[in-house]
PDB file of C-alpha atoms in Angstrom:
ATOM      1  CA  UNK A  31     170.115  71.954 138.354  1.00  0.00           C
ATOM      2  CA  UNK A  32     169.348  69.923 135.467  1.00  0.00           C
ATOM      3  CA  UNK A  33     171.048  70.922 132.013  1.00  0.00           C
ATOM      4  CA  UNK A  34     167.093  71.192 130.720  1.00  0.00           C
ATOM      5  CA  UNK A  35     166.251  74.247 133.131  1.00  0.00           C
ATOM      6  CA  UNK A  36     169.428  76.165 132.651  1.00  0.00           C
ATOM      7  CA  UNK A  37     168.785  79.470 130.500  1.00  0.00           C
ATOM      8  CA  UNK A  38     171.356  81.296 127.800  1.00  0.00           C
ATOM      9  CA  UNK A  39     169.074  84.160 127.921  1.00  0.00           C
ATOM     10  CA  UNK A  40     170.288  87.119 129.038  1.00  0.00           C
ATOM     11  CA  UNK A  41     167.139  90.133 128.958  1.00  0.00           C
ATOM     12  CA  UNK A  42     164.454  90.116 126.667  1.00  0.00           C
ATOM     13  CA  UNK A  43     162.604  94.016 126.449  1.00  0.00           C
ATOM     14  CA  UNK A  44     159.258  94.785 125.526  1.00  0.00           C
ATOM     15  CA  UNK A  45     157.867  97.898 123.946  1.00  0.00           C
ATOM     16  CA  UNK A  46     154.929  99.850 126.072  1.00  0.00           C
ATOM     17  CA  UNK A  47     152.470 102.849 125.196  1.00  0.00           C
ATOM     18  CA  UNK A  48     152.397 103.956 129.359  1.00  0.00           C
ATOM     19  CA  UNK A  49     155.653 103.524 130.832  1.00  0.00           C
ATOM     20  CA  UNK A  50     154.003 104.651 134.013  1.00  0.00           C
ATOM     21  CA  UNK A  51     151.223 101.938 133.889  1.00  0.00           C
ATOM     22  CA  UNK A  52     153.386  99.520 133.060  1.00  0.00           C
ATOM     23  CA  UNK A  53     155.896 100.674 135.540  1.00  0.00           C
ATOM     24  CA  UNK A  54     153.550 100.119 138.277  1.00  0.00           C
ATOM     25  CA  UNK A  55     151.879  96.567 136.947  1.00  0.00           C
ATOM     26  CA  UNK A  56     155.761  95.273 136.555  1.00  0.00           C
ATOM     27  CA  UNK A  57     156.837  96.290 139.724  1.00  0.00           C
ATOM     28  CA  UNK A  58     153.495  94.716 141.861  1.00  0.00           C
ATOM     29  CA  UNK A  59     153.770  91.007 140.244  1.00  0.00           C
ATOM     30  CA  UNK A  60     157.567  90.994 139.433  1.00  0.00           C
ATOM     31  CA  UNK A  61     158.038  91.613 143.424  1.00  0.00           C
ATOM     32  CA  UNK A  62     156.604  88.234 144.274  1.00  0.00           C
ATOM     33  CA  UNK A  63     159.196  86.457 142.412  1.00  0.00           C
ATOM     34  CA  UNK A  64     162.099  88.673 143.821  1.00  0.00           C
ATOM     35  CA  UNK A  65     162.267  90.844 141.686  1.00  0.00           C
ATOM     36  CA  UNK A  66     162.511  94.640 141.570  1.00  0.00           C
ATOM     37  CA  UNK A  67     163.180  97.997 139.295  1.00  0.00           C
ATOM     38  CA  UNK A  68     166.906  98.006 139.377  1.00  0.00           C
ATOM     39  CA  UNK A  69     167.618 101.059 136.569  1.00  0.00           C
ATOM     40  CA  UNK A  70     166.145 103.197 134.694  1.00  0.00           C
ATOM     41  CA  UNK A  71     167.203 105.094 131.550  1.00  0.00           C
ATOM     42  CA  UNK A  72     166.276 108.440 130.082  1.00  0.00           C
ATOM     43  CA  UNK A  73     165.278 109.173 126.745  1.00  0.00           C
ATOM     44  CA  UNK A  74     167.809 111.876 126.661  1.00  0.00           C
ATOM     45  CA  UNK A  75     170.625 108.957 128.102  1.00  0.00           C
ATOM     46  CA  UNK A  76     169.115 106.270 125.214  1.00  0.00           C
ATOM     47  CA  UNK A  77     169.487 108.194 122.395  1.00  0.00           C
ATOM     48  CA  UNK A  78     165.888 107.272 121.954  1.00  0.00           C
ATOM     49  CA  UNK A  79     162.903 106.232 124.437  1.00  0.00           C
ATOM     50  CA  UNK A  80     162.588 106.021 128.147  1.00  0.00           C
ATOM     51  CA  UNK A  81     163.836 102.531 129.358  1.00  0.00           C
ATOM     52  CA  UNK A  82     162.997 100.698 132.540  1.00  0.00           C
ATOM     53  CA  UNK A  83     165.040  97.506 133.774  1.00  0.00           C
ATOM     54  CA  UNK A  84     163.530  95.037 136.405  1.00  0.00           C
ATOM     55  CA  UNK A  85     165.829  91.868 137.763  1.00  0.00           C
ATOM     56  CA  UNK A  86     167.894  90.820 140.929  1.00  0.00           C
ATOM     57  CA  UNK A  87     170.433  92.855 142.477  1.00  0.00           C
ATOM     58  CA  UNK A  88     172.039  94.642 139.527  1.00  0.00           C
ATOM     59  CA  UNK A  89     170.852  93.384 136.777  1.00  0.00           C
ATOM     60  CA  UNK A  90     167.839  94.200 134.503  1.00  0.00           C
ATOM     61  CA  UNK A  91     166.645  90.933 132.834  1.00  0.00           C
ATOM     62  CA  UNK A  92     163.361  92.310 131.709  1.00  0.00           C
ATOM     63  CA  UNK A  93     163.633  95.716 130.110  1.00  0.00           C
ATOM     64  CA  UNK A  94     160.329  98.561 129.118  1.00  0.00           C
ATOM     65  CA  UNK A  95     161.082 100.438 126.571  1.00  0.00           C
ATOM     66  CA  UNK A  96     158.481 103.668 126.185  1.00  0.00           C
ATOM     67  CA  UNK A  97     157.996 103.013 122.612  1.00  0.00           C
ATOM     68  CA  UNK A  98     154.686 102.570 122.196  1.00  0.00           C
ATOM     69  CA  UNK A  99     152.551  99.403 121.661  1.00  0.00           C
ATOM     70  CA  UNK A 100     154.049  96.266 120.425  1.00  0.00           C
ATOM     71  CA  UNK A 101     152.527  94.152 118.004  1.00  0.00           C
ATOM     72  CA  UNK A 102     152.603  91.259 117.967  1.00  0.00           C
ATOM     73  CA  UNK A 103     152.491  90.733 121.725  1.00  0.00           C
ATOM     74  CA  UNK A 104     155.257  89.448 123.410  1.00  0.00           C
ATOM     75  CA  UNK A 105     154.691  85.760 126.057  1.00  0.00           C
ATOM     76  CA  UNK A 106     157.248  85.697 128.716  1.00  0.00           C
ATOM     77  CA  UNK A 107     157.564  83.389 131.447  1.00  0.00           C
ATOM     78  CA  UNK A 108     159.238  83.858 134.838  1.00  0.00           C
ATOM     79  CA  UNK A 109     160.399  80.645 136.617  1.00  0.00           C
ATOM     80  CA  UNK A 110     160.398  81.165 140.559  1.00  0.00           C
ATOM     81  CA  UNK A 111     161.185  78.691 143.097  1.00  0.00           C
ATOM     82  CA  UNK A 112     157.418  78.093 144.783  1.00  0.00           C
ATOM     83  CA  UNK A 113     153.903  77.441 143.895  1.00  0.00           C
ATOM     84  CA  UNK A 114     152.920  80.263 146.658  1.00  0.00           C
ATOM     85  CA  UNK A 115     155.027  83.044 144.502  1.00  0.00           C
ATOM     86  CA  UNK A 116     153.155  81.501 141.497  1.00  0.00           C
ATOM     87  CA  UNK A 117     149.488  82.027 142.959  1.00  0.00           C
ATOM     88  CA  UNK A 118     150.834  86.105 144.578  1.00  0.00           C
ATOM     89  CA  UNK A 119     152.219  86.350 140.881  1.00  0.00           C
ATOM     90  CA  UNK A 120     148.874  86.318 139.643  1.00  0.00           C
ATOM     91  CA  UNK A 121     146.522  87.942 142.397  1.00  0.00           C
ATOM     92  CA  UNK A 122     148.879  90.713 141.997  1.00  0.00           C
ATOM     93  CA  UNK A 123     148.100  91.189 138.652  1.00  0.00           C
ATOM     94  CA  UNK A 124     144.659  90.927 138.570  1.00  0.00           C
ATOM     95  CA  UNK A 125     145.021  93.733 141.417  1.00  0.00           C
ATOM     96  CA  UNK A 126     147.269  95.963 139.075  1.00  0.00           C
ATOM     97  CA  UNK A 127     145.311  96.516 136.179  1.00  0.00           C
ATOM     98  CA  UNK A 128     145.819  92.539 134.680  1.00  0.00           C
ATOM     99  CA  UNK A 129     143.305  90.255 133.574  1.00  0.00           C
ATOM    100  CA  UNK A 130     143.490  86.672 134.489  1.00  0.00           C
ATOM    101  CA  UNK A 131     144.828  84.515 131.596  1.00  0.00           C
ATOM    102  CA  UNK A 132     145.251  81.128 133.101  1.00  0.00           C
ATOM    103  CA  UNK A 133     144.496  80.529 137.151  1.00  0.00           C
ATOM    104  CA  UNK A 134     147.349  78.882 139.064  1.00  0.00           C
ATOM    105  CA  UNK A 135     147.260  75.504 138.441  1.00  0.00           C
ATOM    106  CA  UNK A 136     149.444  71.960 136.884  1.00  0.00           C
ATOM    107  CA  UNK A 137     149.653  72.203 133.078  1.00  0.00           C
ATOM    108  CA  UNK A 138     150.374  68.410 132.595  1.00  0.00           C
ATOM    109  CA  UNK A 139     150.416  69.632 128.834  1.00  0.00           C
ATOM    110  CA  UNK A 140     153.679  70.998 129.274  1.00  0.00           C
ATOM    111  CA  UNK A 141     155.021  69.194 131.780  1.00  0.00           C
ATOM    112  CA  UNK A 142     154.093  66.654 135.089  1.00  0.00           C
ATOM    113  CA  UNK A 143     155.098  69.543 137.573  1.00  0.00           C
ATOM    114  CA  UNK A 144     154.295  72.116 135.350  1.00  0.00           C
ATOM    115  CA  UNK A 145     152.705  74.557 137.800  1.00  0.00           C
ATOM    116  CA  UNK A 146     151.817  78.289 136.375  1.00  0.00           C
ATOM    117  CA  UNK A 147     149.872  81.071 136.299  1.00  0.00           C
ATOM    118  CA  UNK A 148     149.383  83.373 133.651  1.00  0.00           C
ATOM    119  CA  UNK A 149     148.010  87.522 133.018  1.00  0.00           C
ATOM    120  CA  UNK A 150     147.402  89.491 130.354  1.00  0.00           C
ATOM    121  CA  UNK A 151     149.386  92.957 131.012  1.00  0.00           C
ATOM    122  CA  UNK A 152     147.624  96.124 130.669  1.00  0.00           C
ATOM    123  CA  UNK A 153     149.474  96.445 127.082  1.00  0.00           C
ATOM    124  CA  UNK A 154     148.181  92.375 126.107  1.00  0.00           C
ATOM    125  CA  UNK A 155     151.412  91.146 126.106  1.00  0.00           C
ATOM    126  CA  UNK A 156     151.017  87.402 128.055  1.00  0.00           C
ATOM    127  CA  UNK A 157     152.875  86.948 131.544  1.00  0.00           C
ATOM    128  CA  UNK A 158     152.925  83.806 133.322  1.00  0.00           C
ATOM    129  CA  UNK A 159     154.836  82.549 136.419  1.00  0.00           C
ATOM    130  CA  UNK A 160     155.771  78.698 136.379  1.00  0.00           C
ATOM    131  CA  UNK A 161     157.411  76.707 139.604  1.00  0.00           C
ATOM    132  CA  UNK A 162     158.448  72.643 138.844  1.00  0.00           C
ATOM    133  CA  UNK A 163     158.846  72.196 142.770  1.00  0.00           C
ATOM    134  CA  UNK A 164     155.916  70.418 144.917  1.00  0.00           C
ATOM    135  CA  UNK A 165     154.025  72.525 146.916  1.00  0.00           C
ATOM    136  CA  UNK A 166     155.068  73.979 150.632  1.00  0.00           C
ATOM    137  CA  UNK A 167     154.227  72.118 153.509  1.00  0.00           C
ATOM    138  CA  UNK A 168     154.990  75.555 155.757  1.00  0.00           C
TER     139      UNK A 168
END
């Protein structure tokens, strides 16, 4: 991998009004990258607000914290390995209570094989999915 592509980043945790809506909308598009819940925490356990951690395996890398709406809203991007999680990234959200933001497609902006989707979350905070590998030939 390319110095340019590696990531220091650890988690990153956004602040939601319905943990339970947002439960559900993280779980639907954050599946087609590979993702999944992987722990949750109580208010009672937090000292504070309800948490919820999605990632791989173990570890949470994006974390909900019930703590009502967030302003300003947060962009987060979510790198995956194909164009065909890219385009189930976003026709999963649009299915789970997202609105379309930016249709699969090459952002030549950004990059020559910059290839991403984006949604707006049900709390406006902007998703996208981005793959830099050519498209499947399966």
């Amino acid at each position: 991998m390319t110095a340019e592509l590696k990531m220091m980043l650890d988690h990153v945790s956004l602040s939601v009004a319905d943990m339970d809506r947002a439960k559900q909308f993280y779980t639907a598009i954050l599946a087609e990258l590979g993702m999944e819940l992987v722990g949750e925490v109580t208010a009672e356990q937090s000292g504070s607000v309800a948490h919820a951690g999605f990632g791989i395996g173990r570890k949470g890398q994006l974390w909900l914290a019930a703590d009502g709406p967030q302003t300003p809203h947060a962009h987060i991007c979510f790198r995956t390995d194909s164009r065909k999680a890219v385009r189930a990234f976003h026709a999963a959200g649009l299915a789970n209570g997202g609105s379309d933001n930016g249709a699969p497609g090459i952002r030549e902006i950004y990059h020559p094989e910059y290839y991403a989707a984006f949604v707006t979350d049900p709390e406006g905070h902007n998703i996208e999915a981005v793959c830099f590998e050519p498209e499947d030939e399966q």
